[in-house]
Short mmCIF file of C-alpha atoms in Angstrom, two decimals:
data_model
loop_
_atom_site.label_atom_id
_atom_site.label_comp_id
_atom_site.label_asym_id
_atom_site.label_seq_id
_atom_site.Cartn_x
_atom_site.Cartn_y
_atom_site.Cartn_z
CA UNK A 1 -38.85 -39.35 5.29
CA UNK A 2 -39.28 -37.00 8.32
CA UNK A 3 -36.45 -35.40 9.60
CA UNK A 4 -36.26 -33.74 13.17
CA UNK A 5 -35.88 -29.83 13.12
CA UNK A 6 -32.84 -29.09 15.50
CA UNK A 7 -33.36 -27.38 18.41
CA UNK A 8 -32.24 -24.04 18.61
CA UNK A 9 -29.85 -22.74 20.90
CA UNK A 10 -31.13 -21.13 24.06
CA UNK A 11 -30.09 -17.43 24.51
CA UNK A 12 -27.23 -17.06 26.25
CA UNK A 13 -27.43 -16.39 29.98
CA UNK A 14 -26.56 -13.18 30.13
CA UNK A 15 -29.46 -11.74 27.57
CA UNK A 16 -32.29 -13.78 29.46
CA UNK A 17 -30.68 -12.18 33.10
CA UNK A 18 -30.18 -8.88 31.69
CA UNK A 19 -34.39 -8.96 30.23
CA UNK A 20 -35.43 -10.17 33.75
CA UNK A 21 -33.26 -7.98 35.57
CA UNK A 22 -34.93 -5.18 33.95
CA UNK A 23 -38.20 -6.88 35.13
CA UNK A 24 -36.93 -7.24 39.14
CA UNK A 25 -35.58 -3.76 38.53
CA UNK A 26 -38.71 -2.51 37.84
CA UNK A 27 -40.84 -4.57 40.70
CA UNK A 28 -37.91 -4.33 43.50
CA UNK A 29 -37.97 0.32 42.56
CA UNK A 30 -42.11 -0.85 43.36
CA UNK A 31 -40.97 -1.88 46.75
CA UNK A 32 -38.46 0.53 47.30
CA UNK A 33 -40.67 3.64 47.03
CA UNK A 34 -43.41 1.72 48.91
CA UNK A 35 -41.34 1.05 51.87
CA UNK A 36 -40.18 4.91 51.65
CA UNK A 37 -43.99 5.90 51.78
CA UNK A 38 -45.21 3.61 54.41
CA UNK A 39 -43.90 5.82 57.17
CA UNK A 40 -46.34 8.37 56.28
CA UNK A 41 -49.19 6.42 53.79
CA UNK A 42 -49.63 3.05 56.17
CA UNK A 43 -51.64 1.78 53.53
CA UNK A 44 -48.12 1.35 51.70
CA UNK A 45 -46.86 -0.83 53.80
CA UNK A 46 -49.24 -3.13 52.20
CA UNK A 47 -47.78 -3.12 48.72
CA UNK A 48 -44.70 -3.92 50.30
CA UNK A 49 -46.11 -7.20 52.03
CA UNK A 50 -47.99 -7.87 49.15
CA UNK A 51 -45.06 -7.58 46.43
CA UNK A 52 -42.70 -9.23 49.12
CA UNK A 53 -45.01 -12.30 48.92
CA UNK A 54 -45.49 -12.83 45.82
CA UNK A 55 -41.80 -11.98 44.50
CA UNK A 56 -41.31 -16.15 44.30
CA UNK A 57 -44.33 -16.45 41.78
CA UNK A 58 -42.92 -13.53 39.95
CA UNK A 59 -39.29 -15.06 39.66
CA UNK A 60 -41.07 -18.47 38.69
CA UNK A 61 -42.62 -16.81 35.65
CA UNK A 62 -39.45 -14.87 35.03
CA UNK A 63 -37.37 -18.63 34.58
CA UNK A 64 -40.21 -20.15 33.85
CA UNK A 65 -40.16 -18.26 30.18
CA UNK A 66 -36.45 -19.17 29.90
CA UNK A 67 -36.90 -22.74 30.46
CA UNK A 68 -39.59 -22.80 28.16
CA UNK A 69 -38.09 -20.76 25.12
CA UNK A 70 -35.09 -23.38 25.97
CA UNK A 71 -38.17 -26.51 25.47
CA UNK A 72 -37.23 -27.32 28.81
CA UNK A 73 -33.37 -27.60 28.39
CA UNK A 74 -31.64 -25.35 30.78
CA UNK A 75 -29.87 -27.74 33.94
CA UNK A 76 -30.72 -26.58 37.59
CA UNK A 77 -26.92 -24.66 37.61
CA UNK A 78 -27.91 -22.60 34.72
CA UNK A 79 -31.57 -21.70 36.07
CA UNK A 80 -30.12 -21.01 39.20
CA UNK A 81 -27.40 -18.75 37.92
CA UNK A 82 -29.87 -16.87 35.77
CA UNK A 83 -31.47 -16.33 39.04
CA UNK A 84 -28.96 -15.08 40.38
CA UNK A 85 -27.84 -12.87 37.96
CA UNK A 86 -31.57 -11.53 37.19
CA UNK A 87 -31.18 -10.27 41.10
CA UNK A 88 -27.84 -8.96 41.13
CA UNK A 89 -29.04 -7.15 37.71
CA UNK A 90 -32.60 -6.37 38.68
CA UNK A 91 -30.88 -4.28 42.11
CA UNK A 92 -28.65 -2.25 40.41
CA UNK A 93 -31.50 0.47 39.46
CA UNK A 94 -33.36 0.63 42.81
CA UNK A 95 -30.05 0.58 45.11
CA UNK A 96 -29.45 4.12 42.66
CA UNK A 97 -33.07 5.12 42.91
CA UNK A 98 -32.53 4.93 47.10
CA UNK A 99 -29.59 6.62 46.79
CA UNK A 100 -30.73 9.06 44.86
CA UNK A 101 -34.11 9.89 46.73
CA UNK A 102 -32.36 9.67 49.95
CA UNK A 103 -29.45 12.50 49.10
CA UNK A 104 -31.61 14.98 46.55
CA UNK A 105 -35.32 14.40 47.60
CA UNK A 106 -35.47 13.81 51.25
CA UNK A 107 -32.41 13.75 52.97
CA UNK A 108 -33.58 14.31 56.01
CA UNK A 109 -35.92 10.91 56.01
CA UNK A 110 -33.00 8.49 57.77
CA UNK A 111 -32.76 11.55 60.56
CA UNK A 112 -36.37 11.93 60.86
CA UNK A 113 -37.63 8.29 60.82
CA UNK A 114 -35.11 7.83 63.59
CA UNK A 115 -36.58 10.46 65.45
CA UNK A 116 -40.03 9.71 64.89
CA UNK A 117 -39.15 5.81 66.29
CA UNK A 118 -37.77 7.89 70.14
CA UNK A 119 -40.90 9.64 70.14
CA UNK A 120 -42.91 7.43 69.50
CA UNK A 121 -41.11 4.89 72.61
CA UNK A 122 -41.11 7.79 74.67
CA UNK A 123 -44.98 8.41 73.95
CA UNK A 124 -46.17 5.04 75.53
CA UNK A 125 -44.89 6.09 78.69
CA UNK A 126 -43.86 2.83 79.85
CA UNK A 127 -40.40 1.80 81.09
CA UNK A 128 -39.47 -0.60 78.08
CA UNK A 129 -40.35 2.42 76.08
CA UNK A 130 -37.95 4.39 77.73
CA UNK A 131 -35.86 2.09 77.90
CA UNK A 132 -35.79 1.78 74.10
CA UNK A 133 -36.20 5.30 73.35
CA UNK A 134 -32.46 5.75 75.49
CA UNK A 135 -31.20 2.52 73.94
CA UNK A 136 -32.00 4.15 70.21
CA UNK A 137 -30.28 8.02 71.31
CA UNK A 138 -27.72 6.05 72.71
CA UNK A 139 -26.99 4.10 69.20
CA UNK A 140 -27.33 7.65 67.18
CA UNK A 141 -24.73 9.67 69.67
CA UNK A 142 -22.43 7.13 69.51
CA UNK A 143 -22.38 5.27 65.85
CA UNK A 144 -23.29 7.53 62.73
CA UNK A 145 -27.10 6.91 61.36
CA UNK A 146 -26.93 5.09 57.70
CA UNK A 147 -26.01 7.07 54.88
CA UNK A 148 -27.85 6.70 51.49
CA UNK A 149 -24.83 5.49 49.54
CA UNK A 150 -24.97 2.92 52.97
CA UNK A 151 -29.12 2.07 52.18
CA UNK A 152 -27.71 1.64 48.80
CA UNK A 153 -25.49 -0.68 49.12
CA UNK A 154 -27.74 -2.51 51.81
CA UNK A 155 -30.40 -2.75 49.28
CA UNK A 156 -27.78 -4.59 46.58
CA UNK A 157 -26.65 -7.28 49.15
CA UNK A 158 -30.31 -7.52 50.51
CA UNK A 159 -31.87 -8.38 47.21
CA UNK A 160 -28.50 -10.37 46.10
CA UNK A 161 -29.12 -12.69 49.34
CA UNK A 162 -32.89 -13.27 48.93
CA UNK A 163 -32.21 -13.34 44.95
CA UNK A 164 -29.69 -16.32 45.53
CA UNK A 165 -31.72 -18.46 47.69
CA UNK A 166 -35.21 -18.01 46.33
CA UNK A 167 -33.42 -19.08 42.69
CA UNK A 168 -32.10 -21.62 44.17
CA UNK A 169 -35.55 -22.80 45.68
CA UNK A 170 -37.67 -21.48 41.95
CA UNK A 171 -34.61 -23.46 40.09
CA UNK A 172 -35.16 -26.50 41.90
CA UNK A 173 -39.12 -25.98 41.80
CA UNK A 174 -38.80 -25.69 37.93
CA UNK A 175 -36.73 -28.65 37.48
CA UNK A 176 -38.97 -31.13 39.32
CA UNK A 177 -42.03 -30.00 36.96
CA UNK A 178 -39.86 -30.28 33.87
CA UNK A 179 -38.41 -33.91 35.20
CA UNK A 180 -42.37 -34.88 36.50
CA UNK A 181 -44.02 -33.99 33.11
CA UNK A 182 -41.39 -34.08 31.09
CA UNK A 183 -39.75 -31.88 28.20
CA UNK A 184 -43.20 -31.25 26.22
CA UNK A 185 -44.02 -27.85 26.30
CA UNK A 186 -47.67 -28.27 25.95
CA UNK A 187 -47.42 -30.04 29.42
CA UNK A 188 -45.35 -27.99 30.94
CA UNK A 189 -47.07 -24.85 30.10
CA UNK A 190 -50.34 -25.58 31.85
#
């Protein structure tokens, strides 16, 4: 007589978030110090297009693994929430890297990108470029320029946002492949 080995338990939410957060932690500081560099390496600017665009397919493999090591298990809620979670985990590290890069290494970057953006309107000579290099003076005299503790925090609720609805669109994507094929994971994992 056969008997049917029990499934095991799929690791708790927390453990799989905290393991991909490292992973978005890791990819998101990628993205961080490429958007830092593109104002003076343009060829930067492409790793942060680049890693923007394929940040779904990398969160798809991410909950992809959990579903699987769960043989397909885990509801939509719980994928999504581990989504979730994996963001607000994975931003933690970058929104200190910012910070930290911003006040220690170059804390004149906020000041001087802001300048470089007037020069640059006033240098097409052209009245809409005046008109925005006046506009941007006028902003700076009479609001204070972002701090780095304010990038910071910009960068948690940026990634939280994005985090929250591309889970929600991964979760969804996950659970119609899982429903369409099934539980099997030799299906599933083609």
């Amino acid at each position: 007589m056969l008997s049917a080995q029990p499934t095991p338990p799929p690791r708790p939410i927390t453990a799989r978030a905290a393991e991909n957060g490292l992973y978005l932690s890791i990819y998101i500081c990628v993205l961080v110090i490429a958007t830092g560099m593109a104002t003076s390496f343009a060829p930067a600017s492409f790793i942060v297009w680049a890693g923007s665009l394929v940040m779904p397919f990398f969160l798809y493999r991410l909950l992809k693994k959990s579903m699987l090591s769960a043989n397909g298990t885990l509801g939509f809620p719980e994928l999504w929430a581990e989504g979730i979670a994996s963001f607000f985990l994975g931003t933690l590290l970058p929104a200190v890297l910012a910070y930290i890069l911003l006040r220690f290494y170059a804390p004149t970057f906020i000041d001087d990108t802001f300048n470089n953006a007037v020069e640059l309107f006033r240098n097409l000579n052209t009245d809409e470029g005046e008109l925005w290099a006046e506009t941007l003076e006028d902003i700076k005299s009479k609001a204070n320029l972002p701090t780095p503790s304010d990038v910071a925090a910009q960068i948690i609720s940026f990634n939280i946002i994005v985090g929250t609805v591309l889970s929600l669109i991964v979760a969804l994507w996950l659970k119609v492949r899982v429903s369409a094929r099934g539980n099997d994971n030799r299906t599933f994992n083609n």
